[in-house]
mmCIF file of C-alpha atoms in Angstrom:
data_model
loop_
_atom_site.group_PDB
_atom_site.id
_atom_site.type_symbol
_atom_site.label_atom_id
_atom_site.label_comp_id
_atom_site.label_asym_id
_atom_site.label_seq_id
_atom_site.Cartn_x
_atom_site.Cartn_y
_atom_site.Cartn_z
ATOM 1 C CA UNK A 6 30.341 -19.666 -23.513
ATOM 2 C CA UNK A 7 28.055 -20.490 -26.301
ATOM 3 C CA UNK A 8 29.695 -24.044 -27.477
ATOM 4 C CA UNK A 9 31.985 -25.627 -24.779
ATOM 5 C CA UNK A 10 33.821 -29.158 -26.145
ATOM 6 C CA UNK A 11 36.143 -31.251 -23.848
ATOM 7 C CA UNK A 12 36.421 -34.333 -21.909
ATOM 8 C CA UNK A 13 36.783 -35.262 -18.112
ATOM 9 C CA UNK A 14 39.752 -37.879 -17.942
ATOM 10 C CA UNK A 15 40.625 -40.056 -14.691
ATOM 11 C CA UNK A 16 44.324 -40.698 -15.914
ATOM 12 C CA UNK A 17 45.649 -41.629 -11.777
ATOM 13 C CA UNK A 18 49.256 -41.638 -11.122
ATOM 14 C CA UNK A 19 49.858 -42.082 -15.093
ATOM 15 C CA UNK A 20 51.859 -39.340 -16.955
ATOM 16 C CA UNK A 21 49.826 -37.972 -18.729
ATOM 17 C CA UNK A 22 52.387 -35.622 -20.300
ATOM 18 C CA UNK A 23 53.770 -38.612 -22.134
ATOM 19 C CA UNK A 24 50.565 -39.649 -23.907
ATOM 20 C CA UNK A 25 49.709 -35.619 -24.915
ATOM 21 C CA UNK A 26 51.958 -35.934 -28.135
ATOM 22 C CA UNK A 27 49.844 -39.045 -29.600
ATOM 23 C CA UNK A 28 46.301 -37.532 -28.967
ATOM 24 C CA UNK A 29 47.769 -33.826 -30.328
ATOM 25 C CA UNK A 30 47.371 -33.071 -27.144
ATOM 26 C CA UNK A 31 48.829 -29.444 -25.829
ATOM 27 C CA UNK A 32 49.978 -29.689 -22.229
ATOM 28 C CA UNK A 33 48.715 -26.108 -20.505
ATOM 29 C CA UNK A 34 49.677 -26.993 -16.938
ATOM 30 C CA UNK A 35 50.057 -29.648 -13.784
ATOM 31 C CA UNK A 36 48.645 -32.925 -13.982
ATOM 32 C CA UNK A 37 46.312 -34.641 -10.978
ATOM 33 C CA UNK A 38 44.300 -37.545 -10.779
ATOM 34 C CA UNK A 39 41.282 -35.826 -12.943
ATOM 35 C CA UNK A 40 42.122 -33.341 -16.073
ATOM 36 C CA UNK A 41 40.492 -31.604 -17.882
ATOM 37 C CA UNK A 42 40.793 -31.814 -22.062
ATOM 38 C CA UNK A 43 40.146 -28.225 -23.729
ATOM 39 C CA UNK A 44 39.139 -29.294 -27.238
ATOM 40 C CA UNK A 45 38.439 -26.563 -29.789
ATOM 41 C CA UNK A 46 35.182 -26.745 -32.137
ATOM 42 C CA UNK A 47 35.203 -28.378 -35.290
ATOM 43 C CA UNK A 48 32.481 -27.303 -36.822
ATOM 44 C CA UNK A 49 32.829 -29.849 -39.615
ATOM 45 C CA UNK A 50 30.991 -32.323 -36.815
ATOM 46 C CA UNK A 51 30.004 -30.725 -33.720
ATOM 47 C CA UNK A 52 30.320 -33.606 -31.347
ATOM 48 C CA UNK A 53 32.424 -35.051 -28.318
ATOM 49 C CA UNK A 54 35.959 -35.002 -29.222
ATOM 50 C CA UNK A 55 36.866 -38.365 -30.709
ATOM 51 C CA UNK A 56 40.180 -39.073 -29.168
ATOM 52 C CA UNK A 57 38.035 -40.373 -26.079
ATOM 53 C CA UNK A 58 37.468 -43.724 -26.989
ATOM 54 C CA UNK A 59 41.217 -44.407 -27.838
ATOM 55 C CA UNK A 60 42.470 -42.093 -24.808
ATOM 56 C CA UNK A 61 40.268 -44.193 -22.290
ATOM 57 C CA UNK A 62 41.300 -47.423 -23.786
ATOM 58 C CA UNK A 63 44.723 -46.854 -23.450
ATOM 59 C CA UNK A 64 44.891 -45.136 -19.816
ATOM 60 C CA UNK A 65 42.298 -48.487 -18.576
ATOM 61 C CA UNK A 66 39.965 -45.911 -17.159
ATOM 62 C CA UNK A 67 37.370 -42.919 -17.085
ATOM 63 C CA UNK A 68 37.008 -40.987 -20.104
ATOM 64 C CA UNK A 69 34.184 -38.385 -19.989
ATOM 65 C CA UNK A 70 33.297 -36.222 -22.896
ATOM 66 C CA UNK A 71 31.110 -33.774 -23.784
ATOM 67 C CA UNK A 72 29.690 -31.036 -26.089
ATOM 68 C CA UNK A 73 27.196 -28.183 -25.001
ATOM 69 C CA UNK A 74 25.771 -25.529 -27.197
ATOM 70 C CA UNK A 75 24.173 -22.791 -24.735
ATOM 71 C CA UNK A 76 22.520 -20.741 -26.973
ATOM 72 C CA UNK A 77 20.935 -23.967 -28.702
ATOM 73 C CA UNK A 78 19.985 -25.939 -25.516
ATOM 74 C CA UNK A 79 22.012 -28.886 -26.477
ATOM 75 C CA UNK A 80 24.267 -31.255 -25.046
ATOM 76 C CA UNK A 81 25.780 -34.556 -26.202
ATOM 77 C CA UNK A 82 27.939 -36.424 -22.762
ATOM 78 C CA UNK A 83 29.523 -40.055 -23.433
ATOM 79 C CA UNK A 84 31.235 -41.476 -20.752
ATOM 80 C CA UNK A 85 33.812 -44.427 -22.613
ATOM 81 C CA UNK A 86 34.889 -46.983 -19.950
ATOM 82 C CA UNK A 87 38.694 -48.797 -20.924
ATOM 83 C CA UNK A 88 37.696 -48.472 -24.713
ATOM 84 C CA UNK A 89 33.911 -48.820 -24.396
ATOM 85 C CA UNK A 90 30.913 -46.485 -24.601
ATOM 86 C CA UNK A 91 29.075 -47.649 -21.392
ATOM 87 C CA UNK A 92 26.553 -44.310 -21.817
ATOM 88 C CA UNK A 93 25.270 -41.592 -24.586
ATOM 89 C CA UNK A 94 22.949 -38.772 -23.553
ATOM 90 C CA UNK A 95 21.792 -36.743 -25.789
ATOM 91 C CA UNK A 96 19.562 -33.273 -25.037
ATOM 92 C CA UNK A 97 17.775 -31.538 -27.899
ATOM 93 C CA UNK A 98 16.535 -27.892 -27.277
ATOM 94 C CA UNK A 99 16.808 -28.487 -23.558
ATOM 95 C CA UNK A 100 14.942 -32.077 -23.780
ATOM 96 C CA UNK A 101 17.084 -35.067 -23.146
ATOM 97 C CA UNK A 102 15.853 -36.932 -26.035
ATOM 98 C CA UNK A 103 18.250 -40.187 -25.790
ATOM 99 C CA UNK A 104 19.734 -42.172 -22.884
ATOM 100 C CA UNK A 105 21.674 -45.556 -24.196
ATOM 101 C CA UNK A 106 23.650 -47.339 -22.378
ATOM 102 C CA UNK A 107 23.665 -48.114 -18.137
ATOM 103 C CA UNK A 108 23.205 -45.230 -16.009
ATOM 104 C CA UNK A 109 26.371 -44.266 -14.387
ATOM 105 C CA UNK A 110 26.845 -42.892 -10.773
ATOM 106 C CA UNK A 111 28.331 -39.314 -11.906
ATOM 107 C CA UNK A 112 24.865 -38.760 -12.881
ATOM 108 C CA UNK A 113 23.291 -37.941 -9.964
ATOM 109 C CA UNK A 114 25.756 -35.134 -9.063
ATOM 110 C CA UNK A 115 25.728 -33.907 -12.856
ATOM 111 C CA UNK A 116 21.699 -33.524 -12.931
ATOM 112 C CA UNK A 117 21.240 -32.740 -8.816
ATOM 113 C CA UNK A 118 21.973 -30.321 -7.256
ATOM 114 C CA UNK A 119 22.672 -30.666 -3.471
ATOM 115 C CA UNK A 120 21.063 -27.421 -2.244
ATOM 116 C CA UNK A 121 18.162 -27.392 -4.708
ATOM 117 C CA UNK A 122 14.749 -27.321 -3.626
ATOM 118 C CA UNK A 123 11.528 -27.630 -5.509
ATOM 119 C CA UNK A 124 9.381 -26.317 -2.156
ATOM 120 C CA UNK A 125 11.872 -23.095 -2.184
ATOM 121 C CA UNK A 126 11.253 -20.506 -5.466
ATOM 122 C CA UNK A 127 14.817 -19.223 -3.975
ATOM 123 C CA UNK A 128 16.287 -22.478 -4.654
ATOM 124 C CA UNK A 129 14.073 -23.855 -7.536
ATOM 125 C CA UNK A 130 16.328 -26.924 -9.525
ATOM 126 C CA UNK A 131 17.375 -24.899 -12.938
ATOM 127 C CA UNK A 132 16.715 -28.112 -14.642
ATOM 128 C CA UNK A 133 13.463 -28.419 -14.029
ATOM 129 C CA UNK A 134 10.817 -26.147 -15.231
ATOM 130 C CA UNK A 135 8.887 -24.308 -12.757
ATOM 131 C CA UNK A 136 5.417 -25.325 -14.464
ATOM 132 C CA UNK A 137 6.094 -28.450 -13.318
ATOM 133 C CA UNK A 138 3.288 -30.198 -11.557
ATOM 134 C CA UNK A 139 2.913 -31.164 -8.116
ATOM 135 C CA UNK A 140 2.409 -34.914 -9.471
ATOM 136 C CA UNK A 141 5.897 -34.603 -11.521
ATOM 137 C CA UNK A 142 7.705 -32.426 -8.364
ATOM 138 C CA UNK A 143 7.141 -35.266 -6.229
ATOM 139 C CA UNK A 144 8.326 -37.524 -8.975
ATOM 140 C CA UNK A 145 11.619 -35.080 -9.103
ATOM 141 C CA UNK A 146 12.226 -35.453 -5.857
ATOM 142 C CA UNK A 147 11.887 -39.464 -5.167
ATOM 143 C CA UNK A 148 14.444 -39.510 -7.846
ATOM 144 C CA UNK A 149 16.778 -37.400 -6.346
ATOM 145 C CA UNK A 150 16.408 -39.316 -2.873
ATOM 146 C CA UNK A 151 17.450 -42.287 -4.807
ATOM 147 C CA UNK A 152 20.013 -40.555 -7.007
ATOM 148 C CA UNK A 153 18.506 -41.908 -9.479
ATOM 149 C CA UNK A 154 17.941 -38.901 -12.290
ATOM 150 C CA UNK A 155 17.329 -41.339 -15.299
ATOM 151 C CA UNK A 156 13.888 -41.509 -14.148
ATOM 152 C CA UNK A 157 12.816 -37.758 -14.388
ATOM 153 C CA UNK A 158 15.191 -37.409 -17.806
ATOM 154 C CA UNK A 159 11.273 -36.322 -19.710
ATOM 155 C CA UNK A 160 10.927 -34.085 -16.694
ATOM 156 C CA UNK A 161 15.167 -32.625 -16.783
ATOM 157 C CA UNK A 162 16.508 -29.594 -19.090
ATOM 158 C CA UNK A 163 19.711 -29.811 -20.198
ATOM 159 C CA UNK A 164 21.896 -26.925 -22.359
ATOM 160 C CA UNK A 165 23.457 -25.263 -19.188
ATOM 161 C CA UNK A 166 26.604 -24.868 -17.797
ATOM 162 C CA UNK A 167 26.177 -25.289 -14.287
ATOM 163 C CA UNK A 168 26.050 -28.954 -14.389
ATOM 164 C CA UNK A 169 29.116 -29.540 -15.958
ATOM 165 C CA UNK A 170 30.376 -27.308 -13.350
ATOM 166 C CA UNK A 171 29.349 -28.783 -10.651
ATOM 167 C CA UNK A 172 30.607 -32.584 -11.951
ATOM 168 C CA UNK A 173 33.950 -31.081 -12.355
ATOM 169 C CA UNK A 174 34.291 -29.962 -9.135
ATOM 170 C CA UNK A 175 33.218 -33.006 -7.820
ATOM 171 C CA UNK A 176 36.311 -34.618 -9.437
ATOM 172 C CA UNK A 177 38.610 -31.990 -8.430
ATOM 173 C CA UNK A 178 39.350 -30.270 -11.330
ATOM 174 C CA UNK A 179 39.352 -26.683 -12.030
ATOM 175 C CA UNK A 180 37.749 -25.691 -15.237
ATOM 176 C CA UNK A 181 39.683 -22.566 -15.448
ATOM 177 C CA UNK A 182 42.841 -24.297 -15.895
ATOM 178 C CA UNK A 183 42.468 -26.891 -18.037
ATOM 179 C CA UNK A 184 45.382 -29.688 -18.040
ATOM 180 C CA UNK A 185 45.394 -29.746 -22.060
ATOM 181 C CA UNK A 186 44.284 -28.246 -25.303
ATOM 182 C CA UNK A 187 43.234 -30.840 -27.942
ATOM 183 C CA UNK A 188 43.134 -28.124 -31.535
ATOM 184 C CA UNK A 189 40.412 -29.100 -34.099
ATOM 185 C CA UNK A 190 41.497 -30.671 -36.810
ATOM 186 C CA UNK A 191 39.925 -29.859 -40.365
ATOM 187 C CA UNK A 192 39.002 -33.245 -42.889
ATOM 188 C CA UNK A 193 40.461 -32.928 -46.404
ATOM 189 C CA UNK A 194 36.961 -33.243 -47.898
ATOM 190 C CA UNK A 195 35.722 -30.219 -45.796
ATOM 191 C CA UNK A 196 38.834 -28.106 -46.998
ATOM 192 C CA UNK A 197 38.167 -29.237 -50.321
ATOM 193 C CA UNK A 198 34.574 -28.029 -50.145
ATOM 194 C CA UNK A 199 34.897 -24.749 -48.962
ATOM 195 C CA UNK A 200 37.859 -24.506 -51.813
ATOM 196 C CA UNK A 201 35.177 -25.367 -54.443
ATOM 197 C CA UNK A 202 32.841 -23.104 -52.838
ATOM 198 C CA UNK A 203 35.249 -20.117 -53.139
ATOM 199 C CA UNK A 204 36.043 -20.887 -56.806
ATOM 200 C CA UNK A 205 32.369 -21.345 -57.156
ATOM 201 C CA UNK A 206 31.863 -17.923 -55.949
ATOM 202 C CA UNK A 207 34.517 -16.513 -57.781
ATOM 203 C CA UNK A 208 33.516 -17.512 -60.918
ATOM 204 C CA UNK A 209 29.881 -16.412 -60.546
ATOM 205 C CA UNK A 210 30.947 -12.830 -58.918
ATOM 206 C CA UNK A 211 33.188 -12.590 -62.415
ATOM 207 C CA UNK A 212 29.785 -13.459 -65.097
ATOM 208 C CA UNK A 213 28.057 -11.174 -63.157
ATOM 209 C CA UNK A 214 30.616 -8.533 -63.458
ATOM 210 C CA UNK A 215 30.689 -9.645 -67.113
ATOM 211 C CA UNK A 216 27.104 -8.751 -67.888
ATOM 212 C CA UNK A 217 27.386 -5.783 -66.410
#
């Protein structure tokens, strides 16, 4: 997939079938401790879907969600903790360029992998670069020892799928089947523009025509 939007949610024994209707949420199959939130793109603001910060406020609990562009190399995660954004990472053309907030334990499953090696070209970490020195390898791996990734983010890439992968499963949730289906929702201004834009177009297709 080239642009992947959604959120991780820890909703417990809550229903979450109940709260669907009030986020426009779609129900799409069986609840468990962890869903998984299928938003579509909005490509009026590509970002993390913005019921999170309500959604996690209400449930008490996890929210995590995210945005990845593939073919750009881009991600944008924001974990929101009973209403608040306790961390924002943000990776530009595969370099995490901002980390606010307090590192969260998820982290070290999202950015490690538990069979990669950087001694093993077989098993080489995908989010590392394999120019990397032997200076910054050894940096890598302290890090991981001490699940502690926010010290290599300069040395981490970011804009791949795998990772998001591998925190999902970690949660138990199957990213095949997601629990819901939040539908993108166009603003009135951004209708408005591209209505202006086709009128626009319209009338300059008809001068030309005119002159003709």
């Amino acid at each position: 997939m080239s642009t992947w939007c959604g959120a991780f949610v820890e909703v417990g024994e809550r229903d979450f079938a109940v709260l669907a209707p009030k986020y426009r949420l779609t129900m799409l199959g069986p609840q468990a401790a962890w869903v998984y939130i299928h938003a579509d793109v909005n490509f009026a603001s590509i970002e993390p879907p913005r019921f999170a910060a309500a959604l996690s406020a209400e449930l008490k609990g996890t929210v995590l969600a995210f945005m990845l562009q593939t073919n750009a190399s881009c991600e944008v995660l924001e974990h929101w903790e009973r209403g608040e954004l306790v961390r924002r990472l943000v990776c530009e053309d595969q370099h995490w360029k901002s980390a606010k907030g307090t590192p969260q334990a998820w982290e070290s499953t999202y950015f490690f992998g538990p069979s990669e090696e950087t001694d093993n070209d077989d098993k080489w970490p995908p989010t590392l670069d394999r120019e990397t020195s032997e200076e910054d390898k050894q940096r890598y791996e302290k890090a991981k020892r001490a699940n502690a990734p926010s010290a290599v983010l300069d040395l981490l890439r970011g804009g791949n799928v795998d990772s998001l992968h591998r925190l999902a499963k970690h949660w138990g949730i199957d990213v095949r089947a997601p629990t819901a289906r939040h539908a993108a929702t166009w603003k009135l201004r951004t209708v408005l523009a591209l209505a202006l834009a086709l009128v626009c177009g319209a009338a300059l297709i008809g001068a030309l025509l005119g002159r003709a």
